[in-house]
C-alpha atoms as a printed R data frame, in Angstrom:
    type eleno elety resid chain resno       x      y        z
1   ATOM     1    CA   UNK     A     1   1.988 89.051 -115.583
2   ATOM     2    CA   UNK     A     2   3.357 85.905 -117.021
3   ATOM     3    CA   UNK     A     3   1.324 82.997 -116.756
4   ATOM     4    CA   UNK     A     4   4.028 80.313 -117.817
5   ATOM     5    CA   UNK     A     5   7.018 80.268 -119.808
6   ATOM     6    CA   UNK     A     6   7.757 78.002 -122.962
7   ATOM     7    CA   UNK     A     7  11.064 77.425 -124.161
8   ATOM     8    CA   UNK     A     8  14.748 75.934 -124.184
9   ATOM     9    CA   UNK     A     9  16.726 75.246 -120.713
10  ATOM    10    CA   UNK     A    10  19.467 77.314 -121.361
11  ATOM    11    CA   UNK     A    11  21.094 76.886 -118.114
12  ATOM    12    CA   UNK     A    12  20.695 75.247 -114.602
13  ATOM    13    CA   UNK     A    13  21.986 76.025 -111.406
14  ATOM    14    CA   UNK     A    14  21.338 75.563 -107.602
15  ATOM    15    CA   UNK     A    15  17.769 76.445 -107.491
16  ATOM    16    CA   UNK     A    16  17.938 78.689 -111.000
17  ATOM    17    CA   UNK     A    17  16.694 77.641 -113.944
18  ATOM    18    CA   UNK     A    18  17.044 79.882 -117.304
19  ATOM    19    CA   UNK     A    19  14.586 79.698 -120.226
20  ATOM    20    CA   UNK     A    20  15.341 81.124 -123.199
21  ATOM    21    CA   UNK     A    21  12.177 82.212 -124.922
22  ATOM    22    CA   UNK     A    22  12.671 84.051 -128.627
23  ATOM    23    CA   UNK     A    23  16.358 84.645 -127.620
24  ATOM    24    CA   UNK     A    24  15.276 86.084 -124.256
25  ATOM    25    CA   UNK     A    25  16.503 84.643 -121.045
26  ATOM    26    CA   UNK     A    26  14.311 84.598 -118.627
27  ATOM    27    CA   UNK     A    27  16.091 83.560 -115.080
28  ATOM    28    CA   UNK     A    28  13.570 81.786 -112.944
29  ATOM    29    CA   UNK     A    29  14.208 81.111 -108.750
30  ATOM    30    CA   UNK     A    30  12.823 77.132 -108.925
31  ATOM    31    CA   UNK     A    31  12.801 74.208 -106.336
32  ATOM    32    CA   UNK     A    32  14.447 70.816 -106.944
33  ATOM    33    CA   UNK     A    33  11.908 69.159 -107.201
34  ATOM    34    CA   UNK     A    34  11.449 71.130 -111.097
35  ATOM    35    CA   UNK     A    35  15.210 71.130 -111.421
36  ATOM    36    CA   UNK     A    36  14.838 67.502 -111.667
37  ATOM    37    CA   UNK     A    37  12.247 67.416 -114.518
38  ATOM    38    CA   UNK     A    38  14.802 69.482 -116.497
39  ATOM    39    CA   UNK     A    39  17.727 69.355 -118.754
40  ATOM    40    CA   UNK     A    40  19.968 71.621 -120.475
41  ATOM    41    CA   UNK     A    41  19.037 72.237 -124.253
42  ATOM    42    CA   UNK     A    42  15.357 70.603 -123.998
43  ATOM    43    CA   UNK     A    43  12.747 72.068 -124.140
44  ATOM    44    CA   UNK     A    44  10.695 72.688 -121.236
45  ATOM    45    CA   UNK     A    45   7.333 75.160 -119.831
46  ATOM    46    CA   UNK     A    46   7.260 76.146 -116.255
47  ATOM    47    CA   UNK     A    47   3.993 78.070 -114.603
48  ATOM    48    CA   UNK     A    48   5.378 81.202 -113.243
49  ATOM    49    CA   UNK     A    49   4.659 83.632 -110.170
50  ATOM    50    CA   UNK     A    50   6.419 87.395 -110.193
51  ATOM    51    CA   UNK     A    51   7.349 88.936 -106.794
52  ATOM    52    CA   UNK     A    52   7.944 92.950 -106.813
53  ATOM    53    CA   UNK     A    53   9.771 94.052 -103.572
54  ATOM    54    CA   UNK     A    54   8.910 97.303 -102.905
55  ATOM    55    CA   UNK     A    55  10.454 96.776  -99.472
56  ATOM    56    CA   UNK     A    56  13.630 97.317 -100.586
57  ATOM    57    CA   UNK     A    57  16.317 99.595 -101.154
58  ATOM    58    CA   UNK     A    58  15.451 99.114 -105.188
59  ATOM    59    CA   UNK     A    59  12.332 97.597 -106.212
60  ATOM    60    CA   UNK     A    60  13.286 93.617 -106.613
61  ATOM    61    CA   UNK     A    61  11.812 91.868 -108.927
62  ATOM    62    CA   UNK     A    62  11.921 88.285 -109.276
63  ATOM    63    CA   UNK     A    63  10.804 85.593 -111.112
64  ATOM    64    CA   UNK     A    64   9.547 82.082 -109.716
65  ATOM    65    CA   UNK     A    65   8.988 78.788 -112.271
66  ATOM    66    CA   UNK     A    66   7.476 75.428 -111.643
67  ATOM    67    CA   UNK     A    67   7.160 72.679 -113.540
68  ATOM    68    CA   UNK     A    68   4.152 71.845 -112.117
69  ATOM    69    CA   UNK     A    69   0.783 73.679 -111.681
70  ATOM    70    CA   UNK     A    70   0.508 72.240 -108.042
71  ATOM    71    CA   UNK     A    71   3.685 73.323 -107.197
72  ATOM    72    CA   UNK     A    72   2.862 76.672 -108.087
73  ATOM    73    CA   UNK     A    73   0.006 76.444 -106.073
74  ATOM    74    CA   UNK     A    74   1.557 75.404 -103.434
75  ATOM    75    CA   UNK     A    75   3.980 78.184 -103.237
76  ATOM    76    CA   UNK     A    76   1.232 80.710 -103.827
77  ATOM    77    CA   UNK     A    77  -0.506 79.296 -100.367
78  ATOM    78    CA   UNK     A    78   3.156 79.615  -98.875
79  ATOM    79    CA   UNK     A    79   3.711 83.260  -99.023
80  ATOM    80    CA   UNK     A    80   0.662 84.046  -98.114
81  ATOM    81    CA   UNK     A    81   1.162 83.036  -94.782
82  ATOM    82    CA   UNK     A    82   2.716 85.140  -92.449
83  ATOM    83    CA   UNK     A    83   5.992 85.576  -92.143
84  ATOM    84    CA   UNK     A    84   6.972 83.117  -94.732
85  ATOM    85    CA   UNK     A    85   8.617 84.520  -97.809
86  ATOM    86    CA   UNK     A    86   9.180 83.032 -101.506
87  ATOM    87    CA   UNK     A    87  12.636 81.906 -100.712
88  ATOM    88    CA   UNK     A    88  11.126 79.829  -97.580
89  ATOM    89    CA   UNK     A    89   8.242 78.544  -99.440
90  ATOM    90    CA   UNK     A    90  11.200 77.359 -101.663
91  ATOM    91    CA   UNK     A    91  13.081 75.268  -99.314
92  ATOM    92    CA   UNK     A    92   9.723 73.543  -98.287
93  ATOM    93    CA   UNK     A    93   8.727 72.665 -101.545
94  ATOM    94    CA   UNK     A    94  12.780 71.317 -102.764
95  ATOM    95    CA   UNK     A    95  12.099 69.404  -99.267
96  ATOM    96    CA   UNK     A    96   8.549 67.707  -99.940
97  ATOM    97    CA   UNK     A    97   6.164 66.967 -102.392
98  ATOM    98    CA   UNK     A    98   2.739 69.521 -102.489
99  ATOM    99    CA   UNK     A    99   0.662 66.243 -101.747
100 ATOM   100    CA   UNK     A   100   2.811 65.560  -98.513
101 ATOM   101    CA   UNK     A   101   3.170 69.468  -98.339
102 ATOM   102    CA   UNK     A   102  -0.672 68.985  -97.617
103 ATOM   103    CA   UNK     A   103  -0.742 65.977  -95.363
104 ATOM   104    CA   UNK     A   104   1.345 67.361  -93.097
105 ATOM   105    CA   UNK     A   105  -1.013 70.488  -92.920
106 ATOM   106    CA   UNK     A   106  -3.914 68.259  -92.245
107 ATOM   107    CA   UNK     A   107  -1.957 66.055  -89.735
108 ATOM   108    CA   UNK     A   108  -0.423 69.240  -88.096
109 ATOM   109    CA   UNK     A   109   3.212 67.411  -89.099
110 ATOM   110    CA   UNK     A   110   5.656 69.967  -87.693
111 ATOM   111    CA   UNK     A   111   8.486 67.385  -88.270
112 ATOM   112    CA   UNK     A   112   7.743 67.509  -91.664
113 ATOM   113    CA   UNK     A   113   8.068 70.909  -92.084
114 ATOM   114    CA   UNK     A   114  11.258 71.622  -90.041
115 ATOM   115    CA   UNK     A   115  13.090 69.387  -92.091
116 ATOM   116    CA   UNK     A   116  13.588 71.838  -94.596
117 ATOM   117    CA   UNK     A   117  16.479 73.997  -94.444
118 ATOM   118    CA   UNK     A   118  16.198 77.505  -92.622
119 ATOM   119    CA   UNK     A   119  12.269 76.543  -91.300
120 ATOM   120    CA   UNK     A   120  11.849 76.854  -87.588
121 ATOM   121    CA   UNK     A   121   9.255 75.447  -85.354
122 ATOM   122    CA   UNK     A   122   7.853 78.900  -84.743
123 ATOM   123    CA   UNK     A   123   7.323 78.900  -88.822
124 ATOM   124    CA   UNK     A   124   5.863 75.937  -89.217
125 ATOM   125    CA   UNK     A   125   3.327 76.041  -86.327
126 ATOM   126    CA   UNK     A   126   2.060 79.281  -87.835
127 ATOM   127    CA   UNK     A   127   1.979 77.565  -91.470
128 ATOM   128    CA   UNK     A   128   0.051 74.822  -89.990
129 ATOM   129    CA   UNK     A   129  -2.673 76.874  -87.858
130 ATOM   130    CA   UNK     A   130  -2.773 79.520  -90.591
131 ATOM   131    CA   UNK     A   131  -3.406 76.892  -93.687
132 ATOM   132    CA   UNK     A   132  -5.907 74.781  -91.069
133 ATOM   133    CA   UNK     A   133  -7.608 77.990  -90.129
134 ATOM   134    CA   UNK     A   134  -8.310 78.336  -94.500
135 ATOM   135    CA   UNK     A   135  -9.831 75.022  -94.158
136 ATOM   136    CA   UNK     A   136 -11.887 75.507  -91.349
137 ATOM   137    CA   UNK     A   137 -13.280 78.638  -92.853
138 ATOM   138    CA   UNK     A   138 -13.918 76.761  -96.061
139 ATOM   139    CA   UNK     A   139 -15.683 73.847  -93.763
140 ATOM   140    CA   UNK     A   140 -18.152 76.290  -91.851
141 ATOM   141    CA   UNK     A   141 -19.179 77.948  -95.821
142 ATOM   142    CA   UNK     A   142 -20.872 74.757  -96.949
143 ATOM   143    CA   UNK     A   143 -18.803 74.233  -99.878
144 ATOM   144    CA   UNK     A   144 -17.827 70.451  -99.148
145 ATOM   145    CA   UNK     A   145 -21.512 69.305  -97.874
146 ATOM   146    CA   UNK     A   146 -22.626 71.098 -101.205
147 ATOM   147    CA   UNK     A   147 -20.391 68.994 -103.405
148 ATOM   148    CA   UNK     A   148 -20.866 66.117 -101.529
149 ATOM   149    CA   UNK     A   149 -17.613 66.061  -99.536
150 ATOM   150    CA   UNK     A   150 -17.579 65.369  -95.494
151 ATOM   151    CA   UNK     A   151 -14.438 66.072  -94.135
152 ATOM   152    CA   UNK     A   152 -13.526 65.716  -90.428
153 ATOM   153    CA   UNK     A   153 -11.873 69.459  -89.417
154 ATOM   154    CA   UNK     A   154  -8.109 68.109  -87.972
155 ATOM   155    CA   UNK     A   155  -9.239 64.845  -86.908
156 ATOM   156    CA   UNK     A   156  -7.818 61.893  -88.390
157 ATOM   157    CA   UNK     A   157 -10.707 59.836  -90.687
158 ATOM   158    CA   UNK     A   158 -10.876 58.115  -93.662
159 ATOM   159    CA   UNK     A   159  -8.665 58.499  -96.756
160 ATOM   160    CA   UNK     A   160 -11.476 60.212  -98.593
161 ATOM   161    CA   UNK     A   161 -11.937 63.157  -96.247
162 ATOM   162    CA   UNK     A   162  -8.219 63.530  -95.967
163 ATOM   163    CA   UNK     A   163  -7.670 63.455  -99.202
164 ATOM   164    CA   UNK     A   164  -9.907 66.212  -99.827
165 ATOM   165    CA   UNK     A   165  -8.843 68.180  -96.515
166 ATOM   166    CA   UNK     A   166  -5.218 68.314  -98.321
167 ATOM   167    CA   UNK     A   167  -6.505 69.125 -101.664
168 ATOM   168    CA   UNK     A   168  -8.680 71.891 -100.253
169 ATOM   169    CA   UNK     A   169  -5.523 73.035  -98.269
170 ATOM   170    CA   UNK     A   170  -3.815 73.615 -101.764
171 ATOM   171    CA   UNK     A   171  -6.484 76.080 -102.786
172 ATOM   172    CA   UNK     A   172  -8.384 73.692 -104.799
173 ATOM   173    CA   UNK     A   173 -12.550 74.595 -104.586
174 ATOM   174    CA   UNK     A   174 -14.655 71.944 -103.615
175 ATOM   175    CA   UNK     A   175 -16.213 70.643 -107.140
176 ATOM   176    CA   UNK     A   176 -12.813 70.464 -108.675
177 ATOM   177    CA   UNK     A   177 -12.099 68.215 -105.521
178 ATOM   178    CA   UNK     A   178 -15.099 65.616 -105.840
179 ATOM   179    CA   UNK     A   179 -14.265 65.645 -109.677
180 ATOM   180    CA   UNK     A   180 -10.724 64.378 -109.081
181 ATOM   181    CA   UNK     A   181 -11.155 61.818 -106.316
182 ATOM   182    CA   UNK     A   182 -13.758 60.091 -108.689
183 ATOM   183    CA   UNK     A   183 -12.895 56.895 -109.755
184 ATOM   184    CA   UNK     A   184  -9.741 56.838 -107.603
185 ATOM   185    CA   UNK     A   185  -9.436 53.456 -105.176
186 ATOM   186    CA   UNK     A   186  -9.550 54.672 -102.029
187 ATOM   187    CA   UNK     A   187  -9.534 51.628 -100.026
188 ATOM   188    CA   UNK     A   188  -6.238 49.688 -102.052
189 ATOM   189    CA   UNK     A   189  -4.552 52.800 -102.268
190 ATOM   190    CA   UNK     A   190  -1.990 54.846  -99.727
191 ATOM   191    CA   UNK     A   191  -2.714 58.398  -98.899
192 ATOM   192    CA   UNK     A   192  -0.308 60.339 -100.317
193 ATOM   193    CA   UNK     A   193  -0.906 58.309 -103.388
194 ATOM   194    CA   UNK     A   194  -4.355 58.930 -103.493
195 ATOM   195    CA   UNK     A   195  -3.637 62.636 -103.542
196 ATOM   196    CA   UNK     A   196  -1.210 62.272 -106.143
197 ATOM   197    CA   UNK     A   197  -3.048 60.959 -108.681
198 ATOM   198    CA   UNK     A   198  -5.910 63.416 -107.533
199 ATOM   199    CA   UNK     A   199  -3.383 66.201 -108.331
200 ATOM   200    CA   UNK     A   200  -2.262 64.905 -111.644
201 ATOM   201    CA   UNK     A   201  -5.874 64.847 -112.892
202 ATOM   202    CA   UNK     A   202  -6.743 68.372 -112.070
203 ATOM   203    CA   UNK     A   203  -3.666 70.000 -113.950
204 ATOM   204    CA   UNK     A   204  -3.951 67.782 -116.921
């Protein structure tokens, strides 16, 4: 329904951030990692994804804000693997970055995973095979060899394929992928920081 919201920080709290919009308050369920970018009084936009419960008692509906479009992404790829809700996808992201978020996918990094609070080994195995299984399916479709992308299915390669393995992981479609690696060194430059700066071009 709401795409993003633009307007003051009214208040911030553990993993809460209000933005009052036109005199409207609009409470949004957040990870650190946005908490960080904002302070009280400024003004600030987060991209924003609504979650109705009908599971419960009373319909529940909440509202999430990022203050980054990858970070959105990210979560959106989190809850729609099994078993994982919005509140776990939240301790992973206020835990890691959605460019190591990626790697570790890629890498199968359980470690990596567990280290956020309330995620269990059983969790992140299925996060890993489910978000590896999206790749493969993506792989065997074409769309990498049509863009021009080769990327070695769970095997460790070069930074390039990697790169675009975690990207791809993230929901990003192949084109938008070869687009943002361009011009990036991938030889002088670390992994994660390739994937960075590959992220930071695409939601400019």
């Amino acid at each position: 329904m709401f795409y993003y919201l633009s307007g003051t920080v009214a208040e911030i709290e553990a993993n809460l951030a209000v933005i009052d919009c036109g005199g409207v308050g609009y409470a949004c369920s957040t990870t650190n990692y946005t908490l960080s970018q904002l302070k009280r009084g400024e003004r600030a936009r987060l991209y924003t994804y609504m979650n109705i419960n009908t599971n419960a008692k009373d319909d529940v509906v909440e509202l999430f804000g990022f203050a980054s479009q990858s970070e959105l992404k990210s979560f959106r790829m989190l809850i729609n693997v099994n078993g994982v809700g919005p509140r776990a996808a939240l301790s992973i992201l206020s835990s890691t970055t959605p460019a190591n978020l990626a790697m570790s996918v890629v890498m199968g990094d359980e470690k990596a995973l567990t280290a956020a609070p309330g995620i269990g080994k059983k969790i992140a195995q299925r996060i890993i095979l489910e978000l590896k299984d999206k790749l493969a399916k993506e792989q065997s479709s074409g769309g990498f060899e049509a863009a021009g992308i080769t990327i070695p299915a769970m095997q460790q390669g070069s930074k390039s394929s990697e790169a675009s393995a975690a990207l791809a992981v993230l929901g990003y479609g192949t084109q938008d992928i070869a687009a943002a690696l361009r011009g990036i060194d991938m030889e002088a430059l670390p992994l994660e920081e390739i994937i960075r700066q590959a992220l930071k071009k695409m939601v400019r």
